[in-house]
mmCIF file of C-alpha atoms in Angstrom:
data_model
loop_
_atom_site.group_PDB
_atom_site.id
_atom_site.type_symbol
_atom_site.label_atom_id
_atom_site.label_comp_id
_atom_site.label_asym_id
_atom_site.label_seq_id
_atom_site.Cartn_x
_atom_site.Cartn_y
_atom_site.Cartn_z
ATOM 1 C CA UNK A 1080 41.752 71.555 -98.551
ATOM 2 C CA UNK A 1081 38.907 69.693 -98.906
ATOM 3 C CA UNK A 1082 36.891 66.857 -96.334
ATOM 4 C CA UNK A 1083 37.481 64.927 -99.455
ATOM 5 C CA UNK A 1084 41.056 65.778 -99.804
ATOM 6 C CA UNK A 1085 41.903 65.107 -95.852
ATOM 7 C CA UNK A 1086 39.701 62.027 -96.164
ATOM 8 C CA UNK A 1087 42.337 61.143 -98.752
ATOM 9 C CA UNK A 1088 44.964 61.605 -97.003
ATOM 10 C CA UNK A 1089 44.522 60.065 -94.084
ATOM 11 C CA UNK A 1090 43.961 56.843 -96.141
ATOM 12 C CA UNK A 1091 46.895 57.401 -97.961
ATOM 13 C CA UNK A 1092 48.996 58.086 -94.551
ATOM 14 C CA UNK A 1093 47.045 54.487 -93.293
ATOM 15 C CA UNK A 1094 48.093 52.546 -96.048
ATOM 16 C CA UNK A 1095 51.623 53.608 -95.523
ATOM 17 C CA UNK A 1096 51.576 52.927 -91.988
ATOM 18 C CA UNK A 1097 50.182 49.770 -92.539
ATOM 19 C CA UNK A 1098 51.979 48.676 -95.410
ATOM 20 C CA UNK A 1099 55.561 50.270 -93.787
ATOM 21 C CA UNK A 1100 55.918 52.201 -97.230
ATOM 22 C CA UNK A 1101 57.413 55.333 -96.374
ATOM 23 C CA UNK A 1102 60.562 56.730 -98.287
ATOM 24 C CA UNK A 1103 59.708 53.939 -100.717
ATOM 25 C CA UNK A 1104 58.557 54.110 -104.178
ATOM 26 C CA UNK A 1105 55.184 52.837 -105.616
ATOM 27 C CA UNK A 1106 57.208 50.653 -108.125
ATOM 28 C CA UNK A 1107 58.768 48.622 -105.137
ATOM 29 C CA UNK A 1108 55.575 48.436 -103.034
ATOM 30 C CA UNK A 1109 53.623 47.418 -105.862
ATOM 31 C CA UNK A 1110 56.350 44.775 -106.593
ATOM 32 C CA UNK A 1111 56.457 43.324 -103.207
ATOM 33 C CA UNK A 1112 52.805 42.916 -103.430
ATOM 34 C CA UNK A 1113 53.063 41.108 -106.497
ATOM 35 C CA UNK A 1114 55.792 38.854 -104.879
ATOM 36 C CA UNK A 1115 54.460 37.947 -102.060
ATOM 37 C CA UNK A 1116 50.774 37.686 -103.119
ATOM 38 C CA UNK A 1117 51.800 35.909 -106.156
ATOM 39 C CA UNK A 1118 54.133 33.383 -103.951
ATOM 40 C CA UNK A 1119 51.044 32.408 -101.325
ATOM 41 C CA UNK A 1120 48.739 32.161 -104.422
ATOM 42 C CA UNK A 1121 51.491 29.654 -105.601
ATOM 43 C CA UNK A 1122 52.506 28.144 -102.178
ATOM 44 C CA UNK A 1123 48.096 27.305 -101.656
ATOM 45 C CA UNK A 1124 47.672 25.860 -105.418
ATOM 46 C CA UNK A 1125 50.675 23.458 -104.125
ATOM 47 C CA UNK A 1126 48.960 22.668 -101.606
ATOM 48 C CA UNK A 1127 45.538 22.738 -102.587
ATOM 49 C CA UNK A 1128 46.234 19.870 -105.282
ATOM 50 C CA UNK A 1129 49.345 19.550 -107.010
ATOM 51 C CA UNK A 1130 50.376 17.194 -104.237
ATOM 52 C CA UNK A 1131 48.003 14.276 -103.561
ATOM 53 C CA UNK A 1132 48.585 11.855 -100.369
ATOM 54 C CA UNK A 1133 49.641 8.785 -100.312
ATOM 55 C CA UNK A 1134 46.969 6.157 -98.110
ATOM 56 C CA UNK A 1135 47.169 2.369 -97.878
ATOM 57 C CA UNK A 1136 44.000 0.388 -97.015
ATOM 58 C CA UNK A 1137 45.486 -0.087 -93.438
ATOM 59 C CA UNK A 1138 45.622 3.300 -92.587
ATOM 60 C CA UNK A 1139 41.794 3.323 -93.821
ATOM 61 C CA UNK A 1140 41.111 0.585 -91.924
ATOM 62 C CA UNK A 1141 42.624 1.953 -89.014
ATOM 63 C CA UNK A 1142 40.912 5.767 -89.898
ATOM 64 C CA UNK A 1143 44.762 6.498 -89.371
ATOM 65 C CA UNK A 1144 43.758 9.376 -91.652
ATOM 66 C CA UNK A 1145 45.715 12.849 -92.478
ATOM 67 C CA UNK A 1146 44.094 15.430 -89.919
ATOM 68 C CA UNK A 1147 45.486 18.777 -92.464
ATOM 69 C CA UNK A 1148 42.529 18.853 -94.117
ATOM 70 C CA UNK A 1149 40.743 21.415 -96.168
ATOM 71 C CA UNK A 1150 39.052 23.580 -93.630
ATOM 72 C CA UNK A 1151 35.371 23.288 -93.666
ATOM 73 C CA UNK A 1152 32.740 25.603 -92.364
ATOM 74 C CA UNK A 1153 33.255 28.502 -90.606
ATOM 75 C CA UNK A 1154 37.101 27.702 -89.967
ATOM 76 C CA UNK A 1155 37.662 27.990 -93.734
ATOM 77 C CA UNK A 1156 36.804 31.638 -93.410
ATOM 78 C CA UNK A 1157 39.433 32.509 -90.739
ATOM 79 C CA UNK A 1158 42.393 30.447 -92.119
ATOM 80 C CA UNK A 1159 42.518 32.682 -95.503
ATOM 81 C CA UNK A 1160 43.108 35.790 -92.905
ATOM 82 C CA UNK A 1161 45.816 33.922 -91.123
ATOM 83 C CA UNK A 1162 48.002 33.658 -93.867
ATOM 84 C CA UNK A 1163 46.639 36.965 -95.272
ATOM 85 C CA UNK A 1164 48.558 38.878 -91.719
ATOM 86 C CA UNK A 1165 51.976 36.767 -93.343
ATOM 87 C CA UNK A 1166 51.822 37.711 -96.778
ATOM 88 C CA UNK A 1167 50.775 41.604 -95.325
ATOM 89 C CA UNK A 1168 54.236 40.943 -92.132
ATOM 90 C CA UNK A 1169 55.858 39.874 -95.747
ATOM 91 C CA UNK A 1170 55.320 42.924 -97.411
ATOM 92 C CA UNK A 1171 55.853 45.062 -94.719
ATOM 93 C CA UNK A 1172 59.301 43.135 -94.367
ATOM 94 C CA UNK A 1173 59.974 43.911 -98.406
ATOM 95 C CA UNK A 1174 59.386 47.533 -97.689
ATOM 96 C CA UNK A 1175 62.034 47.748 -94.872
ATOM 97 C CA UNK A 1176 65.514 49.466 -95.229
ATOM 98 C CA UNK A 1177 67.756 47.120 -97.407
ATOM 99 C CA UNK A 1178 69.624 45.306 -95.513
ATOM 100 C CA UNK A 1179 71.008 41.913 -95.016
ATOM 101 C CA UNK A 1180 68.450 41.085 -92.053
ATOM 102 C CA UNK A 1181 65.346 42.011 -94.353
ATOM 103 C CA UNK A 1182 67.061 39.643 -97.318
ATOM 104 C CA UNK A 1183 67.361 36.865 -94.111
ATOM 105 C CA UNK A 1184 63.606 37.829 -93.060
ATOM 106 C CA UNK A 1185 62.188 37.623 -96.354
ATOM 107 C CA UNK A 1186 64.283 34.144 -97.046
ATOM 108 C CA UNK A 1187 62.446 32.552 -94.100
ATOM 109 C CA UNK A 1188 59.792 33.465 -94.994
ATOM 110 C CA UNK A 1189 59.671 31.817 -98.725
ATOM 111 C CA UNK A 1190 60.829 28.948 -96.859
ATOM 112 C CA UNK A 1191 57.668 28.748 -94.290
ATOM 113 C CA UNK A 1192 55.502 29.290 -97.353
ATOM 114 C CA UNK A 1193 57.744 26.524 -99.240
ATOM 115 C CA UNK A 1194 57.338 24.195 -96.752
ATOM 116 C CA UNK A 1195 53.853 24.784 -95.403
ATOM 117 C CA UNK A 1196 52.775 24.281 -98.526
ATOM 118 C CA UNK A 1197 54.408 21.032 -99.364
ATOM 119 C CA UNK A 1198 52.668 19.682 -96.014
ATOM 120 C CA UNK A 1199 49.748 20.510 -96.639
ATOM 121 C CA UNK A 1200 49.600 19.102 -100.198
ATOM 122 C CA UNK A 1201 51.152 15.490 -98.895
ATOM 123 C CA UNK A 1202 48.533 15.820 -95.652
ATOM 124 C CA UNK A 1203 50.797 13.316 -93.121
ATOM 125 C CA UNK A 1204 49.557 10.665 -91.639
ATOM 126 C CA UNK A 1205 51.773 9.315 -89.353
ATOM 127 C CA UNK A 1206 52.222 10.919 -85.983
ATOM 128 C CA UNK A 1207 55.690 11.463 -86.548
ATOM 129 C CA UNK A 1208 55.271 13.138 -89.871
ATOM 130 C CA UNK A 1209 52.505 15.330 -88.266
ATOM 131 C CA UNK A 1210 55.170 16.504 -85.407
ATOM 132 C CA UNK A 1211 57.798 16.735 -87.828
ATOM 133 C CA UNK A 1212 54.984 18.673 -90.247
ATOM 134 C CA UNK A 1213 54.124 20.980 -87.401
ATOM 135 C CA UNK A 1214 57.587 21.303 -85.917
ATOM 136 C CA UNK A 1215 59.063 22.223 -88.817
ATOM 137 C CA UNK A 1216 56.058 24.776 -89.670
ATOM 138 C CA UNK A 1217 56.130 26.324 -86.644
ATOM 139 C CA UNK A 1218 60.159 26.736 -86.906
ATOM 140 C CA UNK A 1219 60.571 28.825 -89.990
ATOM 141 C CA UNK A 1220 57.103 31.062 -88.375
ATOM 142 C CA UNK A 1221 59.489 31.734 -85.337
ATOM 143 C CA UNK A 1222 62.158 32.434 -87.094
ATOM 144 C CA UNK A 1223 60.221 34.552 -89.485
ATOM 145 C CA UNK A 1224 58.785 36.600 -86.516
ATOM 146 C CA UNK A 1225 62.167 36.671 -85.375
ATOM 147 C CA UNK A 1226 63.925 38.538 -87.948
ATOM 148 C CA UNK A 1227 60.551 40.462 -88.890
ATOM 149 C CA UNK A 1228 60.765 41.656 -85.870
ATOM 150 C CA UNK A 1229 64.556 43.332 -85.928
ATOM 151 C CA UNK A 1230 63.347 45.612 -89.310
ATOM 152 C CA UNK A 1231 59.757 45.697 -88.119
ATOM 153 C CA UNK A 1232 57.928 45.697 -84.860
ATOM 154 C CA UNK A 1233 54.469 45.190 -86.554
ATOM 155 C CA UNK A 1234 56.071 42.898 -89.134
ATOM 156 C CA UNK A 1235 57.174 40.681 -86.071
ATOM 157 C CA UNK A 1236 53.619 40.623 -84.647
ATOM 158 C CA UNK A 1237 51.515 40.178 -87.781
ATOM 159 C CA UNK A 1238 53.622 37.038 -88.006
ATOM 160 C CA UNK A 1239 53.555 35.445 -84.812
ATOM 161 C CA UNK A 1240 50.014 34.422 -84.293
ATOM 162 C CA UNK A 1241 48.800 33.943 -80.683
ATOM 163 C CA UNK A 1242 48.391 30.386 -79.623
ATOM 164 C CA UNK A 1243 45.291 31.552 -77.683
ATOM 165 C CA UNK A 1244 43.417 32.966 -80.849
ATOM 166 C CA UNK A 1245 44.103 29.091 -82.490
ATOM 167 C CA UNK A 1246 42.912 27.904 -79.155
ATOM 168 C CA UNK A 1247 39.899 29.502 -80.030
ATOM 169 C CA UNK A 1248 39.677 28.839 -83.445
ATOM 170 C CA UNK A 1249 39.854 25.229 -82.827
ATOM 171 C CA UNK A 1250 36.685 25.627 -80.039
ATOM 172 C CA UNK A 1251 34.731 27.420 -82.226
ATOM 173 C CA UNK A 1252 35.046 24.930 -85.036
ATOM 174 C CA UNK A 1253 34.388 22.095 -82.394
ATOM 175 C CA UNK A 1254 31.119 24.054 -81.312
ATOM 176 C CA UNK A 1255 29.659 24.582 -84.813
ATOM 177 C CA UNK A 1256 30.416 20.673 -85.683
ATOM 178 C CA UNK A 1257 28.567 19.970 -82.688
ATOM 179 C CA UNK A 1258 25.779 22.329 -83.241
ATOM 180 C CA UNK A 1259 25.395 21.289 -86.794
ATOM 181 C CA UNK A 1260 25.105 17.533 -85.774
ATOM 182 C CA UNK A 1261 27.301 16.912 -89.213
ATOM 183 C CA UNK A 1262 25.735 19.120 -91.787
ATOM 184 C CA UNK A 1263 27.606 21.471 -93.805
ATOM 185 C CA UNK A 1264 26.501 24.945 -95.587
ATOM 186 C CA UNK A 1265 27.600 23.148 -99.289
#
């Protein structure tokens, strides 16, 4: 063999590891990354306008204002890989042994997608929609994780998201608001 040929498969033997493809065919990868890609691409264009808020001229008044906003900046380039480690902890989950859990696993997580999307595109208001919004969210994740986790070990931890690295998100987006004294790259 060739450098070439090792070179090739070593990425082959990486994008089975990664993708937790072994045993399977390249019909049923390649069709549960269609599914899965093709159900965030739907889940964001819910979200991204189908669904328009609802504000009365007393919440304006009041800047009682949806915080779920598109992300702007610097933010909006990490949020994309966020839900890009789901839809990849999704796939993985497709490619697992058939089984009831992966069937439970890969309900979930339609449903987080399903209903992450629908807040998002209504953008609550209220703090009580927001907690319900980010309860609810942050629910179906868990569970997600959860059952990603029995079929998968890296399926469980592609899905469940450190609250530190958010933590750190958030400061970083703070930092460059301040730094950019309200300015934007658009």
């Amino acid at each position: 063999m060739t450098d070439i040929d090792d070179a090739i498969d070593d990425v082959r033997d990486a994008a089975m590891d990664l993708l937790n493809s072994e045993g399977r065919s390249a019909g049923h990868v390649v069709a549960g990354i269609a599914l899965t890609v093709g159900f965030a691409l739907l889940a964001h264009t819910i979200a991204s306008g189908a669904l328009k808020p609802r504000r009365n001229l007393k919440q304006v008044r009041d800047k009682d204002l949806p915080i779920t906003e598109k992300p702007k900046g610097a933010f909006s380039l990490i949020l994309p890989a966020v839900f890009s480690a789901t839809t990849l902890s999704a796939v993985r989950v497709w490619n697992a042994p058939p089984q009831k859990e992966r069937t439970r696993a890969m309900g979930l997580w339609v449903a987080a997608q399903t209903v992450n999307a629908v807040w998002l595109g209504l953008r609550p208001s209220s703090m009580a929609r927001q907690v319900v919004a980010a309860m609810s969210s942050a629910g179906l994740a868990a569970a997600f994780a959860h059952e990603a986790r029995k079929l998968d070990e890296g399926a469980g931890k592609m899905a469940a998201p450190l609250g530190s690295g958010v933590r750190f998100g958030n400061f970083l987006h703070r930092k460059a608001d301040d730094a950019s004294g309200g300015r934007t790259l658009h």
